[in-house]
């Protein structure tokens, strides 16, 4: 599949996916990275990997429809077939959802439907949960709301700090996201 990755920050999931393309596990290609924060570190990662970047500041546009039409044009120019959200901190609008039905997935650092939205790990810690995990789901217009494709849970050790938990979450994400992308790509 020709994939676009949408991100807003560090881009460690982008890196994990492209690393699995480079080592031959995935037969897909990341043809575009879409970033809504022009200073996000994921941009440097994408440039280093030779991937086209479209970065934009939503504040420069009248509304979501206007910038999503531009994103859609970039996707079409790059022949994007599938969209992977990886830390993209923005709800998608109908322009993109209608153009890519069942072709957009997201990763979220909780066992959905628990702890939707921002700082899911902080929410889970505040609740004192003993089992945490990662979910990958199809994207619809609701935040973290689409049908779940895969989940992976782990037990939280009493002595783990928030940083330890974040590291564990990332380790799980970096294994699970390439696996799910592979399964979806092979099922097409
Ligand atoms: C991940 O924890 C993901 O679950 C969440 O945002 C984070 C992105 O991390 N949606 P990164 O930018 O891929 O490092």
PDB file of C-alpha atoms and ligand atoms in Angstrom:
ATOM      1  CA  UNK A   1       0.000   0.000   0.000  1.00  0.00           C
ATOM      2  CA  UNK A   2       1.047   3.571  -0.558  1.00  0.00           C
ATOM      3  CA  UNK A   3       0.646   5.071   2.904  1.00  0.00           C
ATOM      4  CA  UNK A   4       0.377   8.591   4.294  1.00  0.00           C
ATOM      5  CA  UNK A   5       1.291   8.983   7.965  1.00  0.00           C
ATOM      6  CA  UNK A   6      -0.329  11.894   9.810  1.00  0.00           C
ATOM      7  CA  UNK A   7       1.482  13.101  12.947  1.00  0.00           C
ATOM      8  CA  UNK A   8       1.788  16.091  15.259  1.00  0.00           C
ATOM      9  CA  UNK A   9       4.843  15.383  17.391  1.00  0.00           C
ATOM     10  CA  UNK A  10       7.809  13.126  17.952  1.00  0.00           C
ATOM     11  CA  UNK A  11       6.984  10.558  15.283  1.00  0.00           C
ATOM     12  CA  UNK A  12       8.365   7.449  16.966  1.00  0.00           C
ATOM     13  CA  UNK A  13       5.521   5.416  15.429  1.00  0.00           C
ATOM     14  CA  UNK A  14       6.342   6.810  11.975  1.00  0.00           C
ATOM     15  CA  UNK A  15       9.937   5.703  12.624  1.00  0.00           C
ATOM     16  CA  UNK A  16       8.862   2.230  13.766  1.00  0.00           C
ATOM     17  CA  UNK A  17       6.792   1.733  10.602  1.00  0.00           C
ATOM     18  CA  UNK A  18       9.459   2.969   8.205  1.00  0.00           C
ATOM     19  CA  UNK A  19      12.083   0.834   9.977  1.00  0.00           C
ATOM     20  CA  UNK A  20       9.904  -2.230   9.314  1.00  0.00           C
ATOM     21  CA  UNK A  21       9.621  -1.208   5.656  1.00  0.00           C
ATOM     22  CA  UNK A  22      13.394  -0.880   5.442  1.00  0.00           C
ATOM     23  CA  UNK A  23      14.002  -4.288   7.022  1.00  0.00           C
ATOM     24  CA  UNK A  24      11.575  -5.906   4.556  1.00  0.00           C
ATOM     25  CA  UNK A  25       8.841  -6.917   7.045  1.00  0.00           C
ATOM     26  CA  UNK A  26       6.383  -4.508   5.389  1.00  0.00           C
ATOM     27  CA  UNK A  27       5.987  -4.352   1.628  1.00  0.00           C
ATOM     28  CA  UNK A  28       4.298  -0.957   1.872  1.00  0.00           C
ATOM     29  CA  UNK A  29       5.679   2.479   1.143  1.00  0.00           C
ATOM     30  CA  UNK A  30       5.244   5.711   3.093  1.00  0.00           C
ATOM     31  CA  UNK A  31       4.800   8.277   0.338  1.00  0.00           C
ATOM     32  CA  UNK A  32       3.709  11.271   2.433  1.00  0.00           C
ATOM     33  CA  UNK A  33       3.877  12.598   5.981  1.00  0.00           C
ATOM     34  CA  UNK A  34       1.196  15.156   6.906  1.00  0.00           C
ATOM     35  CA  UNK A  35       1.993  17.354   9.920  1.00  0.00           C
ATOM     36  CA  UNK A  36      -0.192  20.022  11.525  1.00  0.00           C
ATOM     37  CA  UNK A  37       2.643  21.446  13.667  1.00  0.00           C
ATOM     38  CA  UNK A  38       5.407  22.996  11.577  1.00  0.00           C
ATOM     39  CA  UNK A  39       8.015  22.497  14.362  1.00  0.00           C
ATOM     40  CA  UNK A  40       7.238  18.821  15.063  1.00  0.00           C
ATOM     41  CA  UNK A  41      10.250  16.489  15.241  1.00  0.00           C
ATOM     42  CA  UNK A  42       8.543  14.009  12.899  1.00  0.00           C
ATOM     43  CA  UNK A  43       9.378  16.412  10.039  1.00  0.00           C
ATOM     44  CA  UNK A  44      13.132  15.933  10.570  1.00  0.00           C
ATOM     45  CA  UNK A  45      12.611  12.176  10.697  1.00  0.00           C
ATOM     46  CA  UNK A  46      10.663  12.208   7.411  1.00  0.00           C
ATOM     47  CA  UNK A  47      13.234  14.369   5.640  1.00  0.00           C
ATOM     48  CA  UNK A  48      16.017  12.049   6.825  1.00  0.00           C
ATOM     49  CA  UNK A  49      14.078   9.095   5.383  1.00  0.00           C
ATOM     50  CA  UNK A  50      13.454  10.904   2.100  1.00  0.00           C
ATOM     51  CA  UNK A  51       9.677  10.998   2.514  1.00  0.00           C
ATOM     52  CA  UNK A  52       7.599  13.894   1.149  1.00  0.00           C
ATOM     53  CA  UNK A  53       6.253  16.165   3.894  1.00  0.00           C
ATOM     54  CA  UNK A  54       3.192  18.371   3.839  1.00  0.00           C
ATOM     55  CA  UNK A  55       3.234  20.554   6.930  1.00  0.00           C
ATOM     56  CA  UNK A  56       0.624  23.185   7.584  1.00  0.00           C
ATOM     57  CA  UNK A  57      -0.678  25.396  10.356  1.00  0.00           C
ATOM     58  CA  UNK A  58      -4.464  25.007  10.731  1.00  0.00           C
ATOM     59  CA  UNK A  59      -4.679  28.620  11.914  1.00  0.00           C
ATOM     60  CA  UNK A  60      -3.712  29.763   8.421  1.00  0.00           C
ATOM     61  CA  UNK A  61      -6.949  28.343   6.980  1.00  0.00           C
ATOM     62  CA  UNK A  62     -10.560  29.446   7.204  1.00  0.00           C
ATOM     63  CA  UNK A  63     -11.824  26.064   8.391  1.00  0.00           C
ATOM     64  CA  UNK A  64     -11.119  22.329   8.555  1.00  0.00           C
ATOM     65  CA  UNK A  65     -12.726  21.719   5.158  1.00  0.00           C
ATOM     66  CA  UNK A  66     -10.296  24.148   3.501  1.00  0.00           C
ATOM     67  CA  UNK A  67      -7.109  22.573   4.853  1.00  0.00           C
ATOM     68  CA  UNK A  68      -8.419  19.026   4.469  1.00  0.00           C
ATOM     69  CA  UNK A  69      -9.083  19.711   0.773  1.00  0.00           C
ATOM     70  CA  UNK A  70      -5.443  20.674   0.490  1.00  0.00           C
ATOM     71  CA  UNK A  71      -4.350  17.533   2.365  1.00  0.00           C
ATOM     72  CA  UNK A  72      -6.552  15.478   0.052  1.00  0.00           C
ATOM     73  CA  UNK A  73      -4.912  17.049  -2.986  1.00  0.00           C
ATOM     74  CA  UNK A  74      -1.458  16.160  -1.580  1.00  0.00           C
ATOM     75  CA  UNK A  75      -2.658  12.606  -0.906  1.00  0.00           C
ATOM     76  CA  UNK A  76      -3.927  12.244  -4.455  1.00  0.00           C
ATOM     77  CA  UNK A  77      -0.751  13.729  -5.949  1.00  0.00           C
ATOM     78  CA  UNK A  78       1.206  11.096  -4.017  1.00  0.00           C
ATOM     79  CA  UNK A  79      -1.279   8.316  -4.924  1.00  0.00           C
ATOM     80  CA  UNK A  80      -2.008   7.605  -1.249  1.00  0.00           C
ATOM     81  CA  UNK A  81      -4.139   4.474  -0.751  1.00  0.00           C
ATOM     82  CA  UNK A  82      -4.182   4.234   3.032  1.00  0.00           C
ATOM     83  CA  UNK A  83      -3.839   6.715   5.925  1.00  0.00           C
ATOM     84  CA  UNK A  84      -2.157   5.936   9.235  1.00  0.00           C
ATOM     85  CA  UNK A  85      -2.671   8.411  12.076  1.00  0.00           C
ATOM     86  CA  UNK A  86       0.261   8.293  14.483  1.00  0.00           C
ATOM     87  CA  UNK A  87      -0.083  10.931  17.160  1.00  0.00           C
ATOM     88  CA  UNK A  88      -2.104  13.283  14.926  1.00  0.00           C
ATOM     89  CA  UNK A  89      -3.856  15.426  17.547  1.00  0.00           C
ATOM     90  CA  UNK A  90      -6.811  16.492  15.455  1.00  0.00           C
ATOM     91  CA  UNK A  91     -10.234  15.087  14.566  1.00  0.00           C
ATOM     92  CA  UNK A  92     -10.703  14.279  10.887  1.00  0.00           C
ATOM     93  CA  UNK A  93     -13.515  15.935   8.989  1.00  0.00           C
ATOM     94  CA  UNK A  94     -15.793  14.589   6.322  1.00  0.00           C
ATOM     95  CA  UNK A  95     -13.524  15.660   3.460  1.00  0.00           C
ATOM     96  CA  UNK A  96     -10.894  13.051   4.355  1.00  0.00           C
ATOM     97  CA  UNK A  97     -13.250  10.485   5.905  1.00  0.00           C
ATOM     98  CA  UNK A  98     -15.421  10.372   2.781  1.00  0.00           C
ATOM     99  CA  UNK A  99     -12.412  10.161   0.457  1.00  0.00           C
ATOM    100  CA  UNK A 100     -10.857   7.217   2.351  1.00  0.00           C
ATOM    101  CA  UNK A 101     -13.722   5.106   3.759  1.00  0.00           C
ATOM    102  CA  UNK A 102     -12.337   2.252   5.949  1.00  0.00           C
ATOM    103  CA  UNK A 103      -8.845   3.261   4.863  1.00  0.00           C
ATOM    104  CA  UNK A 104      -7.847   5.368   7.867  1.00  0.00           C
ATOM    105  CA  UNK A 105      -6.579   3.912  11.141  1.00  0.00           C
ATOM    106  CA  UNK A 106      -5.349   5.380  14.425  1.00  0.00           C
ATOM    107  CA  UNK A 107      -3.330   4.192  17.416  1.00  0.00           C
ATOM    108  CA  UNK A 108      -4.342   5.179  20.929  1.00  0.00           C
ATOM    109  CA  UNK A 109      -2.463   4.526  24.181  1.00  0.00           C
ATOM    110  CA  UNK A 110      -5.307   2.944  26.153  1.00  0.00           C
ATOM    111  CA  UNK A 111      -7.609  -0.040  26.032  1.00  0.00           C
ATOM    112  CA  UNK A 112     -10.533   1.651  24.284  1.00  0.00           C
ATOM    113  CA  UNK A 113     -13.277   2.527  24.949  1.00  0.00           C
ATOM    114  CA  UNK A 114     -11.580   3.560  28.226  1.00  0.00           C
ATOM    115  CA  UNK A 115      -9.639   6.812  28.395  1.00  0.00           C
ATOM    116  CA  UNK A 116     -10.368   8.467  25.064  1.00  0.00           C
ATOM    117  CA  UNK A 117      -8.818  11.795  24.161  1.00  0.00           C
ATOM    118  CA  UNK A 118      -5.758  13.580  25.463  1.00  0.00           C
ATOM    119  CA  UNK A 119      -3.298  12.205  28.037  1.00  0.00           C
ATOM    120  CA  UNK A 120      -4.839   8.749  28.050  1.00  0.00           C
ATOM    121  CA  UNK A 121      -1.893   7.408  30.060  1.00  0.00           C
ATOM    122  CA  UNK A 122      -2.312  10.135  32.714  1.00  0.00           C
ATOM    123  CA  UNK A 123      -6.051   9.404  32.863  1.00  0.00           C
ATOM    124  CA  UNK A 124      -5.378   5.684  33.357  1.00  0.00           C
ATOM    125  CA  UNK A 125      -2.780   6.343  36.083  1.00  0.00           C
ATOM    126  CA  UNK A 126      -5.171   8.707  37.890  1.00  0.00           C
ATOM    127  CA  UNK A 127      -7.779   5.945  37.837  1.00  0.00           C
ATOM    128  CA  UNK A 128      -5.281   3.463  39.290  1.00  0.00           C
ATOM    129  CA  UNK A 129      -5.829   0.837  36.600  1.00  0.00           C
ATOM    130  CA  UNK A 130      -3.719  -2.309  36.934  1.00  0.00           C
ATOM    131  CA  UNK A 131      -3.903  -3.343  33.276  1.00  0.00           C
ATOM    132  CA  UNK A 132      -3.080  -0.900  30.507  1.00  0.00           C
ATOM    133  CA  UNK A 133      -2.595  -1.214  26.787  1.00  0.00           C
ATOM    134  CA  UNK A 134      -2.766   0.039  23.253  1.00  0.00           C
ATOM    135  CA  UNK A 135      -5.630   0.067  20.743  1.00  0.00           C
ATOM    136  CA  UNK A 136      -5.625   0.383  16.968  1.00  0.00           C
ATOM    137  CA  UNK A 137      -8.943   1.324  15.420  1.00  0.00           C
ATOM    138  CA  UNK A 138     -10.608   2.570  12.265  1.00  0.00           C
ATOM    139  CA  UNK A 139     -11.192   6.310  12.293  1.00  0.00           C
ATOM    140  CA  UNK A 140     -14.594   7.928  12.191  1.00  0.00           C
ATOM    141  CA  UNK A 141     -15.784  11.401  13.118  1.00  0.00           C
ATOM    142  CA  UNK A 142     -15.774  10.657  16.869  1.00  0.00           C
ATOM    143  CA  UNK A 143     -12.622  11.002  18.907  1.00  0.00           C
ATOM    144  CA  UNK A 144     -10.983   7.563  19.294  1.00  0.00           C
ATOM    145  CA  UNK A 145     -14.367   6.163  18.332  1.00  0.00           C
ATOM    146  CA  UNK A 146     -14.137   3.802  15.344  1.00  0.00           C
ATOM    147  CA  UNK A 147     -14.254  -0.001  15.290  1.00  0.00           C
ATOM    148  CA  UNK A 148     -11.336  -1.626  17.098  1.00  0.00           C
ATOM    149  CA  UNK A 149      -8.925  -3.669  14.961  1.00  0.00           C
ATOM    150  CA  UNK A 150      -6.362  -4.793  17.548  1.00  0.00           C
ATOM    151  CA  UNK A 151      -5.484  -4.348  21.198  1.00  0.00           C
ATOM    152  CA  UNK A 152      -2.565  -5.400  23.350  1.00  0.00           C
ATOM    153  CA  UNK A 153      -2.701  -5.287  27.142  1.00  0.00           C
ATOM    154  CA  UNK A 154      -0.055  -5.518  29.843  1.00  0.00           C
ATOM    155  CA  UNK A 155      -0.030  -5.542  33.634  1.00  0.00           C
ATOM    156  CA  UNK A 156       1.294  -2.451  35.351  1.00  0.00           C
ATOM    157  CA  UNK A 157       4.011  -3.094  37.910  1.00  0.00           C
ATOM    158  CA  UNK A 158       3.391  -1.174  41.154  1.00  0.00           C
ATOM    159  CA  UNK A 159       6.841   0.398  41.087  1.00  0.00           C
ATOM    160  CA  UNK A 160       6.662   1.787  37.522  1.00  0.00           C
ATOM    161  CA  UNK A 161       6.856   5.582  37.094  1.00  0.00           C
ATOM    162  CA  UNK A 162       4.817   7.415  34.442  1.00  0.00           C
ATOM    163  CA  UNK A 163       7.969   7.427  32.262  1.00  0.00           C
ATOM    164  CA  UNK A 164       8.301   3.639  32.647  1.00  0.00           C
ATOM    165  CA  UNK A 165       4.672   3.216  31.581  1.00  0.00           C
ATOM    166  CA  UNK A 166       5.136   5.536  28.591  1.00  0.00           C
ATOM    167  CA  UNK A 167       8.196   3.566  27.515  1.00  0.00           C
ATOM    168  CA  UNK A 168       6.239   0.309  27.761  1.00  0.00           C
ATOM    169  CA  UNK A 169       3.322   1.802  25.792  1.00  0.00           C
ATOM    170  CA  UNK A 170       5.682   2.925  23.035  1.00  0.00           C
ATOM    171  CA  UNK A 171       7.380  -0.447  22.887  1.00  0.00           C
ATOM    172  CA  UNK A 172       3.973  -2.123  22.460  1.00  0.00           C
ATOM    173  CA  UNK A 173       2.876   0.450  19.865  1.00  0.00           C
ATOM    174  CA  UNK A 174       6.023   0.018  17.791  1.00  0.00           C
ATOM    175  CA  UNK A 175       5.417  -3.728  17.556  1.00  0.00           C
ATOM    176  CA  UNK A 176       1.648  -3.669  17.112  1.00  0.00           C
ATOM    177  CA  UNK A 177       1.265  -0.917  14.494  1.00  0.00           C
ATOM    178  CA  UNK A 178       3.508  -2.515  11.828  1.00  0.00           C
ATOM    179  CA  UNK A 179       1.828  -5.907  12.503  1.00  0.00           C
ATOM    180  CA  UNK A 180      -1.663  -4.474  11.947  1.00  0.00           C
ATOM    181  CA  UNK A 181      -0.570  -2.576   8.829  1.00  0.00           C
ATOM    182  CA  UNK A 182       0.912  -5.797   7.447  1.00  0.00           C
ATOM    183  CA  UNK A 183      -2.313  -7.725   8.090  1.00  0.00           C
ATOM    184  CA  UNK A 184      -4.470  -5.036   6.506  1.00  0.00           C
ATOM    185  CA  UNK A 185      -2.146  -4.743   3.489  1.00  0.00           C
ATOM    186  CA  UNK A 186      -2.172  -8.477   2.909  1.00  0.00           C
ATOM    187  CA  UNK A 187      -5.968  -8.591   3.205  1.00  0.00           C
ATOM    188  CA  UNK A 188      -6.523  -6.009   0.452  1.00  0.00           C
TER     189      UNK A 188
HETATM  190  C1  LIG B   1       1.361   7.581  20.721  1.00  0.00           C
HETATM  191  O1  LIG B   1       1.425   7.199  22.064  1.00  0.00           O
HETATM  192  C2  LIG B   1      -0.010   7.315  20.163  1.00  0.00           C
HETATM  193  O2  LIG B   1      -0.661   6.256  20.779  1.00  0.00           O
HETATM  194  C3  LIG B   1      -0.740   8.597  20.451  1.00  0.00           C
HETATM  195  O3  LIG B   1       0.220   9.597  20.298  1.00  0.00           O
HETATM  196  C4  LIG B   1       1.513   9.079  20.549  1.00  0.00           C
HETATM  197  C5  LIG B   1       2.369   9.438  19.380  1.00  0.00           C
HETATM  198  O4  LIG B   1       3.723   9.150  19.626  1.00  0.00           O
HETATM  199  N1  LIG B   1      -1.891   8.728  19.591  1.00  0.00           N
HETATM  200  P1  LIG B   1       4.798   9.345  18.458  1.00  0.00           P
HETATM  201  O5  LIG B   1       4.668  10.776  17.937  1.00  0.00           O
HETATM  202  O6  LIG B   1       4.528   8.329  17.393  1.00  0.00           O
HETATM  203  O7  LIG B   1       6.121   9.148  19.130  1.00  0.00           O
END
